[in-house]
Coordinates of C-alpha atoms in Angstrom, one line a residue:
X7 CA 0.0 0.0 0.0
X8 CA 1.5 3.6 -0.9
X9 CA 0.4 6.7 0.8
X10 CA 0.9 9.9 -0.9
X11 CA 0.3 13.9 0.6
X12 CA 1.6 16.8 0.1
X13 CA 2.4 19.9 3.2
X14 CA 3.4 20.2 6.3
X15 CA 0.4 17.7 7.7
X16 CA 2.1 15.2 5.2
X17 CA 3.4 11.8 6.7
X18 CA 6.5 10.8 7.7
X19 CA 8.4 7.6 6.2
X20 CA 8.6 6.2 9.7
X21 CA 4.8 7.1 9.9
X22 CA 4.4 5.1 7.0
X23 CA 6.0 2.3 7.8
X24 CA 4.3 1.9 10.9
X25 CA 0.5 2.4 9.4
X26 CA 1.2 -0.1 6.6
X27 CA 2.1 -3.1 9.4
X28 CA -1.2 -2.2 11.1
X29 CA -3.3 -2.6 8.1
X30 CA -1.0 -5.7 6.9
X31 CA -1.8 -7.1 10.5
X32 CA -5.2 -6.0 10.2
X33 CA -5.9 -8.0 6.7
X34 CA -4.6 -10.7 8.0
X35 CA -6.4 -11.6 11.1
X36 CA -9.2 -11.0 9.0
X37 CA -8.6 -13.5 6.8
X38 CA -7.0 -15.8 9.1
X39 CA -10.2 -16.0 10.9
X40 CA -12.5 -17.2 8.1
X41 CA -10.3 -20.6 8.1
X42 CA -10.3 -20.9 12.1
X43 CA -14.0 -20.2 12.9
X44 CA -15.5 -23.3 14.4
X45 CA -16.8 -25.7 11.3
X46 CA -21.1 -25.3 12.1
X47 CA -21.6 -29.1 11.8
X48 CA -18.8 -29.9 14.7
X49 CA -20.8 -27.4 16.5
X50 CA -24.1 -29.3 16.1
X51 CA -22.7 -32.7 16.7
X52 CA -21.4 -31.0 19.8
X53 CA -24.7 -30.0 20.9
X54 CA -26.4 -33.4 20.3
X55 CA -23.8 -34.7 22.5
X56 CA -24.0 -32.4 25.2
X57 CA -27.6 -33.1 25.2
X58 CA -27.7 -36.5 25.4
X59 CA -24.8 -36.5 28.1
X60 CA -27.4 -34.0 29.7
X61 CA -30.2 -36.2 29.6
X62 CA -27.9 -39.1 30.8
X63 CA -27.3 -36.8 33.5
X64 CA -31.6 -36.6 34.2
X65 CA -31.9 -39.9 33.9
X66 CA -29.2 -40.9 36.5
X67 CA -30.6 -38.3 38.5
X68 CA -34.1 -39.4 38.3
X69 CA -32.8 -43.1 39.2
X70 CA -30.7 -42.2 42.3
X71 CA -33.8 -40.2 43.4
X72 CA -36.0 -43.6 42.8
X73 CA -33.7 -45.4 45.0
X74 CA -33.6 -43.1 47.5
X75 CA -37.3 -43.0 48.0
X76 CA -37.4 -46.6 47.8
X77 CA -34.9 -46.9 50.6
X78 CA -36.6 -44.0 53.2
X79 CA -39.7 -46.4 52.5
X80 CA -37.3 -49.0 54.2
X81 CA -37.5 -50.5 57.9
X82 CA -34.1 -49.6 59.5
X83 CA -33.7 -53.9 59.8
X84 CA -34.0 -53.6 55.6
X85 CA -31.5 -50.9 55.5
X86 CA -29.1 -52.3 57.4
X87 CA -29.6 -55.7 55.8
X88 CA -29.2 -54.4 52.2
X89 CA -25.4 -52.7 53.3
X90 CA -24.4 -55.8 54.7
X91 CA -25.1 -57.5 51.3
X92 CA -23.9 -54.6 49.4
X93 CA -20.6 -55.2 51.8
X94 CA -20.9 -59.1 51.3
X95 CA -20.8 -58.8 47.4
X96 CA -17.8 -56.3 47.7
X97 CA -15.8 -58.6 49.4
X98 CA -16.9 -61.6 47.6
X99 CA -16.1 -59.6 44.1
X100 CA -12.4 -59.4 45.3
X101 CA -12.0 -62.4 46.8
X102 CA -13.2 -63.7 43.1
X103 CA -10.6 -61.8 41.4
X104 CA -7.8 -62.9 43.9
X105 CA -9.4 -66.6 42.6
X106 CA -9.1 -66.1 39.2
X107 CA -5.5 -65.0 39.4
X108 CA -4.7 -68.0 41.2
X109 CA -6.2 -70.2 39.1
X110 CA -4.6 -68.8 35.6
X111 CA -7.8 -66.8 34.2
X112 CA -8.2 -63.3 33.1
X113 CA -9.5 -60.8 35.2
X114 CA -13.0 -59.7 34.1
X115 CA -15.3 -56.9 35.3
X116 CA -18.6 -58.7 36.1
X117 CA -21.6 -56.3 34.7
X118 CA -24.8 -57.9 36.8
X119 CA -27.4 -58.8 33.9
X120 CA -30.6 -56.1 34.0
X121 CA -33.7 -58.0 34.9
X122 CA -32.6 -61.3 36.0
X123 CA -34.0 -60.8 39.5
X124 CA -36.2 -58.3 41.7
X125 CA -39.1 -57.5 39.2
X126 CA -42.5 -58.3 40.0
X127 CA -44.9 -58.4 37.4
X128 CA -48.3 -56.2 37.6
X129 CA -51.0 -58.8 36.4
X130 CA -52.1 -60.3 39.5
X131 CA -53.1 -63.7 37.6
X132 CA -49.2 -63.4 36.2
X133 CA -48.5 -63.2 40.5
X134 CA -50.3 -66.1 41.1
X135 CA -48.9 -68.0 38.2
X136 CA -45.3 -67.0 39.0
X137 CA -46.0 -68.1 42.9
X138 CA -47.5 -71.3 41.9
X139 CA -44.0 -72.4 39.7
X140 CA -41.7 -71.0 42.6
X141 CA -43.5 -73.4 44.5
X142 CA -43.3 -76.5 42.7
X143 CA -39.5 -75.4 42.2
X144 CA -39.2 -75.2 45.7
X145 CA -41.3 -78.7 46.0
X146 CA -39.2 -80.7 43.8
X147 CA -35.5 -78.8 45.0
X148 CA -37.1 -79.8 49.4
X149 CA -37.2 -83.2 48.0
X150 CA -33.8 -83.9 45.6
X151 CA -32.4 -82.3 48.9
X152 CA -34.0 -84.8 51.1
X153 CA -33.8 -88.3 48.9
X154 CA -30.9 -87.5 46.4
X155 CA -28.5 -84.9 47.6
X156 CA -25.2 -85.2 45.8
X157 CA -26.5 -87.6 43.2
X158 CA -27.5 -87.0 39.4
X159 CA -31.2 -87.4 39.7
X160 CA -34.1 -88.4 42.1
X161 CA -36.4 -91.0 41.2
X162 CA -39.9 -89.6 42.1
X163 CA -41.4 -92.5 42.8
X164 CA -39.0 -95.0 44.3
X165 CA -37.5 -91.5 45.9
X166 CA -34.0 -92.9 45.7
X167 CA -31.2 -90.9 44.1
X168 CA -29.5 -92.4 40.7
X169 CA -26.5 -91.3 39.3
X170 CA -26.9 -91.7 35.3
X171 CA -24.2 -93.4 33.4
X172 CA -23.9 -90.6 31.1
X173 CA -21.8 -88.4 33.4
X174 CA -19.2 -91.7 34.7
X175 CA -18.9 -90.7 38.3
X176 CA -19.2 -86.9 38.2
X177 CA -22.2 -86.1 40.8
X178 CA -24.3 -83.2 41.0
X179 CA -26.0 -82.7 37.9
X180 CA -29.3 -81.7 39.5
X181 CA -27.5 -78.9 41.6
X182 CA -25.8 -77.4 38.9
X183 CA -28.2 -77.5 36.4
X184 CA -30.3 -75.9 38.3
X185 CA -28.1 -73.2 39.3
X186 CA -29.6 -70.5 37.3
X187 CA -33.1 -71.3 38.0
X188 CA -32.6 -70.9 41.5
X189 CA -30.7 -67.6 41.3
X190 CA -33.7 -66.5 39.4
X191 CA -36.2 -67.5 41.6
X192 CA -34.2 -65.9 44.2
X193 CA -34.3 -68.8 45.9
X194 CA -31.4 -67.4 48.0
X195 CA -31.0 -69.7 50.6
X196 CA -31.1 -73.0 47.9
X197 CA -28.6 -71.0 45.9
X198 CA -26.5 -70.6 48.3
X199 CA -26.3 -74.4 49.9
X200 CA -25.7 -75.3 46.2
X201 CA -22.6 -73.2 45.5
X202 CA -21.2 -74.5 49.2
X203 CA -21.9 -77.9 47.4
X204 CA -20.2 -76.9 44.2
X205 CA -17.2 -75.0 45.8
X206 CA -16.5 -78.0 47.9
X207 CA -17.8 -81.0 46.3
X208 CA -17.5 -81.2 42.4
X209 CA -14.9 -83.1 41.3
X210 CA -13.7 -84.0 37.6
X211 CA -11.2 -85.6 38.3
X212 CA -12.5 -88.9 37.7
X213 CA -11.2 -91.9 35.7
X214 CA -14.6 -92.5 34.0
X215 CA -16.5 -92.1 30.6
X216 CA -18.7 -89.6 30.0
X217 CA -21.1 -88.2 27.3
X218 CA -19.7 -84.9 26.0
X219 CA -22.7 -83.8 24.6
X220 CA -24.5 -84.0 28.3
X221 CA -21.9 -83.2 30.4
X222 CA -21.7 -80.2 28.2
X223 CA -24.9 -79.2 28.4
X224 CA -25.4 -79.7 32.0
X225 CA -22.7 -79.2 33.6
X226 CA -20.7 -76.2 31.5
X227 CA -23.5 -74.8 30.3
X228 CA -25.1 -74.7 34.1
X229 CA -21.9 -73.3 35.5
X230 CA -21.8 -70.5 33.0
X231 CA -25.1 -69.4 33.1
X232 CA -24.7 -69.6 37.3
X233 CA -21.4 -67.2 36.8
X234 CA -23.1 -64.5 34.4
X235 CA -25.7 -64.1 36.8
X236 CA -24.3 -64.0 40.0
X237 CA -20.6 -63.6 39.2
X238 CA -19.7 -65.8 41.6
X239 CA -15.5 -67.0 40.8
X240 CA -16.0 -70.5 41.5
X241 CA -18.3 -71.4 38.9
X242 CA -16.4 -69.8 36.2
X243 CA -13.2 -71.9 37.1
X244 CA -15.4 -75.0 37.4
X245 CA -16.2 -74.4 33.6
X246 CA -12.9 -73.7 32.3
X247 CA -11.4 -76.9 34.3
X248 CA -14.4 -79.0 33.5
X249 CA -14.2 -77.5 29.4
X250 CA -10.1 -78.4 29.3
X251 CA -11.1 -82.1 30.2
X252 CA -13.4 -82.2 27.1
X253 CA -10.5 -80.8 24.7
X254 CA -9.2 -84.2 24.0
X255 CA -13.0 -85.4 22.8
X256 CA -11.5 -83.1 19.7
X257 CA -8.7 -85.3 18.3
X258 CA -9.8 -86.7 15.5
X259 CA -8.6 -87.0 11.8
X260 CA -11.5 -84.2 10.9
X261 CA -11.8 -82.5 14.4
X262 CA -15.2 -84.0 14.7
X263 CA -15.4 -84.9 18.3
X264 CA -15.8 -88.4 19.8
X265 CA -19.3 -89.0 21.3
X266 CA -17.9 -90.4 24.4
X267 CA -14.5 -89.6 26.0
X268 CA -12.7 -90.7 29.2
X269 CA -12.1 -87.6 30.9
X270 CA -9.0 -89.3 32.5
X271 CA -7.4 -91.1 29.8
X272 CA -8.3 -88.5 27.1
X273 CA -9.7 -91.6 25.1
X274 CA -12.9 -91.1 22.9
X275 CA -15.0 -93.3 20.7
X276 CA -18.4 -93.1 19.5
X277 CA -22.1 -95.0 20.2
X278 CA -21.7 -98.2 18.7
X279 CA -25.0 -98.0 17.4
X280 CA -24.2 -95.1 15.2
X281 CA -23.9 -95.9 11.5
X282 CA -20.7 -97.0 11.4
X283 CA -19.1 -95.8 14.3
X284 CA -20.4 -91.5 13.0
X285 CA -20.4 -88.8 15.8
X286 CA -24.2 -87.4 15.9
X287 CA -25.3 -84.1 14.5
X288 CA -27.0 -83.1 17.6
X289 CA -24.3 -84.2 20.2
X290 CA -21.5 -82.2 18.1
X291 CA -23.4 -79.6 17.1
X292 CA -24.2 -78.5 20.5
X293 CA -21.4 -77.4 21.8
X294 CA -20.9 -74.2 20.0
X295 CA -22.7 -71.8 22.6
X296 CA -20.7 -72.7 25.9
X297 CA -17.5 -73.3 23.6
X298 CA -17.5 -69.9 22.3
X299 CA -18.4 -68.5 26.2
X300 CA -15.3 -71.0 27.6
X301 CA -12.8 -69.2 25.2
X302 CA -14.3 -65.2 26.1
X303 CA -13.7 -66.6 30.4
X304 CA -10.6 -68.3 30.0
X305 CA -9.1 -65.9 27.5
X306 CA -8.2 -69.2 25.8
X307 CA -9.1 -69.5 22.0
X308 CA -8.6 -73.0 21.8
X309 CA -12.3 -73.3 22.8
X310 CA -13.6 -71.3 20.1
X311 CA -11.3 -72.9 17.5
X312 CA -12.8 -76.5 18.1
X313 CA -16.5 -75.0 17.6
X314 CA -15.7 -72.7 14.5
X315 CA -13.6 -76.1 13.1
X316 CA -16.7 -78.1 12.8
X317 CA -18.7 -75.7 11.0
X318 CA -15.6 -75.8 8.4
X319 CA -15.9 -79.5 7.9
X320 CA -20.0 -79.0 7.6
X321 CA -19.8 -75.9 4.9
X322 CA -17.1 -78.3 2.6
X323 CA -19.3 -81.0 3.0
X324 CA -22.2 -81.8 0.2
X325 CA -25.8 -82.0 1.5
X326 CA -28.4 -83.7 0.2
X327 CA -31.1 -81.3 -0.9
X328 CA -29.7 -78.8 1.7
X329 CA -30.3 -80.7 4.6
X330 CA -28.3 -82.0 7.1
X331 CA -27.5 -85.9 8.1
X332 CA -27.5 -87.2 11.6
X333 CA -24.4 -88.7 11.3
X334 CA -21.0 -88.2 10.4
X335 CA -18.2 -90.5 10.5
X336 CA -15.1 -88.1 12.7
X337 CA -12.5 -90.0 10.4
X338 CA -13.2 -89.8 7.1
X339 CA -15.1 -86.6 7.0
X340 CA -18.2 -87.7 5.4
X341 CA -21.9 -88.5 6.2
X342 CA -22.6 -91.9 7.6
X343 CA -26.6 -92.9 7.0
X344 CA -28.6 -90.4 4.9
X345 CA -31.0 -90.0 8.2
X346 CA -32.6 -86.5 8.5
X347 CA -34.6 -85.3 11.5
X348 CA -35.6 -82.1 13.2
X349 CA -36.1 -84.6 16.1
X350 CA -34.1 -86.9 18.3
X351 CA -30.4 -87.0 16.6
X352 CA -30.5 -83.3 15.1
X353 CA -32.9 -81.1 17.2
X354 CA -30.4 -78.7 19.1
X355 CA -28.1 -78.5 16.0
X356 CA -30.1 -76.1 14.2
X357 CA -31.1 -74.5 18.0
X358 CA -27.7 -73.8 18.7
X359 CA -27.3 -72.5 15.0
X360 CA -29.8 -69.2 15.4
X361 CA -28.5 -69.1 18.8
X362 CA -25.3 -68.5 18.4
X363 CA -26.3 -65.9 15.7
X364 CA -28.8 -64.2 18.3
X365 CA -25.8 -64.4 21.5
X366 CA -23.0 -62.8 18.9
X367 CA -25.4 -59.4 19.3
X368 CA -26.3 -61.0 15.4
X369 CA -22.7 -60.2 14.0
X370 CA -22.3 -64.4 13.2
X371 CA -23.4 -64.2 9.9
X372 CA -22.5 -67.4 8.8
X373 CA -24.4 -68.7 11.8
X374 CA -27.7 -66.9 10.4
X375 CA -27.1 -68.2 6.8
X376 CA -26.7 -71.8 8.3
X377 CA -29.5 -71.5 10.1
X378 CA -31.8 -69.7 7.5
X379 CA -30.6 -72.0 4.7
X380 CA -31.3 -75.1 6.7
X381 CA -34.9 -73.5 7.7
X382 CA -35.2 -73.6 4.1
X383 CA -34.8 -76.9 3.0
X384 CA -36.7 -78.3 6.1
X385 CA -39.8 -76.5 4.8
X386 CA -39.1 -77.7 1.6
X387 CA -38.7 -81.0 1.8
X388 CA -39.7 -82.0 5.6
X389 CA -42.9 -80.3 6.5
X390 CA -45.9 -81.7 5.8
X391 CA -49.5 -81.3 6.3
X392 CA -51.9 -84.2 7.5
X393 CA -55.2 -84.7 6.6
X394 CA -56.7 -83.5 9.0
X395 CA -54.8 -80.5 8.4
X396 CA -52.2 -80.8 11.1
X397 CA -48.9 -79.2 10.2
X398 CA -45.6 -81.3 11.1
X399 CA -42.2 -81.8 10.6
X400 CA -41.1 -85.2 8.9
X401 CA -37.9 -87.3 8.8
X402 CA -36.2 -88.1 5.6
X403 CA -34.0 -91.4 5.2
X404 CA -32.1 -92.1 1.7
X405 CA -34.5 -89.7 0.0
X406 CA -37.8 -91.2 1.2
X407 CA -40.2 -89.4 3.7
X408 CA -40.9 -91.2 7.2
X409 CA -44.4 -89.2 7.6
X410 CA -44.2 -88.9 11.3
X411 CA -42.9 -86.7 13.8
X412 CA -41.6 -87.2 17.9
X413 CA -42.3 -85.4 21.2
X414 CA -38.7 -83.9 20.3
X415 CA -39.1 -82.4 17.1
X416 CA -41.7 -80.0 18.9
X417 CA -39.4 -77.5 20.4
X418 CA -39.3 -76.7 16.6
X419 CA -42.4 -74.4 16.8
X420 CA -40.6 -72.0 19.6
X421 CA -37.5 -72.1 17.3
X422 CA -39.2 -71.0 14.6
X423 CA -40.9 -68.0 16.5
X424 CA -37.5 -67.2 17.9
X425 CA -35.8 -67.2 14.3
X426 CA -38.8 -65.3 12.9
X427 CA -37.6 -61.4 13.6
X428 CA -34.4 -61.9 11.2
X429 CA -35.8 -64.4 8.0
X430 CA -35.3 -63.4 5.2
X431 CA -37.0 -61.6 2.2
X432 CA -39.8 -60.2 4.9
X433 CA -40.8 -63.8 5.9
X434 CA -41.1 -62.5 9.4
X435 CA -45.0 -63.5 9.8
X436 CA -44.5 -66.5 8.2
X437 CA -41.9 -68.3 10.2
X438 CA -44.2 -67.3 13.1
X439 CA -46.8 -68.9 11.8
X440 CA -44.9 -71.8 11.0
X441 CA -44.0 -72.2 14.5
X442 CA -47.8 -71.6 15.6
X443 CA -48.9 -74.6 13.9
X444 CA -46.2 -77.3 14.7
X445 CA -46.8 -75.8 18.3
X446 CA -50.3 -76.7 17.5
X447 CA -50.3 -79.9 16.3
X448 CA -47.8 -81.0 19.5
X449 CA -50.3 -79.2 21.8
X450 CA -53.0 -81.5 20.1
X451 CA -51.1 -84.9 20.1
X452 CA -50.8 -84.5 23.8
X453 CA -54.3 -83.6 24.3
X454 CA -55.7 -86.3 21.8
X455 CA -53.3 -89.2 24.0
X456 CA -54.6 -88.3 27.2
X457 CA -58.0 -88.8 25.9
X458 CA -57.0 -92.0 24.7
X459 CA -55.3 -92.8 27.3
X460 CA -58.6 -92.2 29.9
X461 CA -61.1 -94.0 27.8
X462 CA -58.8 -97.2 27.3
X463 CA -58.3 -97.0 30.9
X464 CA -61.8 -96.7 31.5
X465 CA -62.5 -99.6 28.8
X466 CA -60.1 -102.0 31.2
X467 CA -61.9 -100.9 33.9
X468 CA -65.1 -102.0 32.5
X469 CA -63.9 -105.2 31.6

């Protein structure tokens, strides 16, 4: 910029100099502050944020105020009983970490699950209900305790206690599958006597053969679900001992685990009654779920590796019209008998299969499409209607349909309802209908046997 006068009242040079680095300075902030003002959408992102932190805030607010009511509605004896719990569970939560340290596991922040206790529904018919079932739960635990204790299983009616060969001599199976139901109930008291029981009375160390299918199901799947709802140490190292005995079920040519396995000697074979010595479709496919939850405790991946391996060998594998075989031979990789059923011998396969989908917060996709696929070709080629108009699911052997269907296939209708909130191409309604009628037709073979049942009783009578 030049500045030119003229006179006395003229500028200096100095003058000059001195103006010009004002309005150079001048120009500049201007223009430097167009690229530094704050970008509008930041701004507004900002402002969603520090609203929803806001209402965070309310609703935190809101809840501690709830509580706090709740408590001044408290008897002193209530208050005082609630710290000491609140104290308890403190202690308890260290002593659990101090556990898992010892025993080689990860530490793990335990997140209590919302709902799992201390709601009471508002439908006073849904009270009574809910009563009646904690009472027949309490019933039937008063009585295992009294004529079983310790043992697999009570027999009702002899009231003696049995000890099934299926578990070789692990004992328990009663307390720890029932773990979770107890905790539910809030059945404190029963809860409690059966983690004493479990802390100092389960032992795998045995030198015995067992079914890994049912001790998986009831015993690793009963400790789990006991640990994610009460947190409780003890019964997530009882898993991850109890899972690293079952490893050795795994080595096989194809990874296909044995049916049966000596925990002790690490031996497996299969039923001998299964075509040509195959592992069955519903024994190894139902394993994934607690497999998957082993390797996320133990920080193990070994766990998940076995799982994941036998869907490989499934996915390579051909299937006739898209459905899966009950059995498959663990050393040669391929299908033994050409045996199809949603019942007895496949049932949990295709359970654990949308399951696994649903507990992966539905990021399994290849879960889904195995499930969704094999939906598929069951309604294709397996369901049926009967004459009478009955829907149900057959069972298919060498291409040929067996038109009938067992008491086990009916846990299909609930699967089907389950499943029906991600099918595909908007067969939503469908798949719930689906599972309405082969719920339907069970409901009405059970109904239409008792009635048989009662008049050829009361034929015998007659006669």
């Amino acid at each position: 910029i030049f500045l030119f006068a003229s006179g006395p009242s003229a500028f200096r040079l100095t003058e000059k100099f001195v103006l010009l680095l004002v309005f150079s300075a001048f120009i500049t902030l201007c223009f430097g502050a167009i690229f530094f003002l704050p970008d509008s959408s930041k701004l507004l992102s900002g402002a969603a944020a520090a609203a929803e932190n806001l209402a965070k805030i309310r609703e935190d607010h809101e809840r501690a105020l709830r509580e706090a009511k709740e408590t001044l509605q408290k008897l002193p004896e209530e208050i005082r009983r609630d710290i000491r719990q609140d104290k308890e569970k403190l202690l308890q939560d260290r002593r659990g970490r101090k556990e898992a340290g010892a025993a080689g596991l990860p530490s793990l922040l335990f997140r209590k699950p919302v709902g799992a206790v201390g709601r009471e529904p508002a439908d006073p018919n849904v009270q009574q209900k809910r009563a009646k079932i904690k009472e027949m739960m309490k019933h039937s635990w008063d009585n295992y305790k009294r004529y079983a204790w310790g043992l697999n299983e009570l027999k009702p009616i002899s009231k003696q206690g049995h000890s099934s060969n299926l578990f070789g001599n692990i004992q328990g199976a009663t307390i720890v599958d029932a773990l979770d139901t107890l905790y539910i109930m809030e059945m404190k008291d029963e809860f409690k006597e059966a983690k004493e029981w479990v802390e100092k009375n389960l032992d795998f160390n045995v030198n015995a053969e067992i079914s890994v299918f049912e001790v998986n199901i009831r015993f690793v799947g009963g400790l789990l679900s006991a640990y994610y709802l009460s947190g409780e140490e003890i019964f997530r190292k009882k898993a991850v001992e109890l899972g690293e005995k079952l490893l050795p079920a795994f080595n096989t040519p194809t990874g296909i685990p044995w049916a049966l396995l000596n925990i002790k000697s690490g031996i497996g074979r299969n039923w001998p009654w299964a075509s040509g010595g195959s592992s069955i479709l519903a024994e190894f496919g139902t394993l994934h779920l607690e497999f998957i939850h082993l390797s996320h405790l133990s920080g193990n991946p070994v766990f998940a590796e076995k799982v994941m391996n036998i869907r490989k060998v499934l996915n390579r594998l051909d299937k006739p019209e898209g459905l899966y075989p009950n059995y498959l031979n663990p050393s040669s990789g391929q299908w033994g008998q050409h045996h199809v059923s949603v019942g007895g011998l496949g049932d949990s396969f295709y359970e654990y299969l949308l399951k696994a989908w649903l507990m992966s917060d539905k990021t399994d996709e290849e879960g889904k499409k195995m499930y969704y696929d094999a939906v598929q070709s069951i309604e294709t080629h397996l369901i049926r209607k009967s004459s009478g108009g009955l829907t149900y699911i057959a069972e298919w052997k060498g291409g040929l349909l067996e038109h009938k269907m067992g008491h086990l296939t009916c846990f299909a209708g609930g699967m089907f309802a389950l499943g029906a909130d991600g099918a595909p191409n908007d067969k939503t309604g469908h798949h719930i209908e689906l599972g309405a009628e082969i719920a339907r037709t069970c409901h009405e073979s059970y109904d239409r046997t008792s009635k048989y049942c009662i008049m050829n009783f009361e034929r015998l009578a007659v006669l």
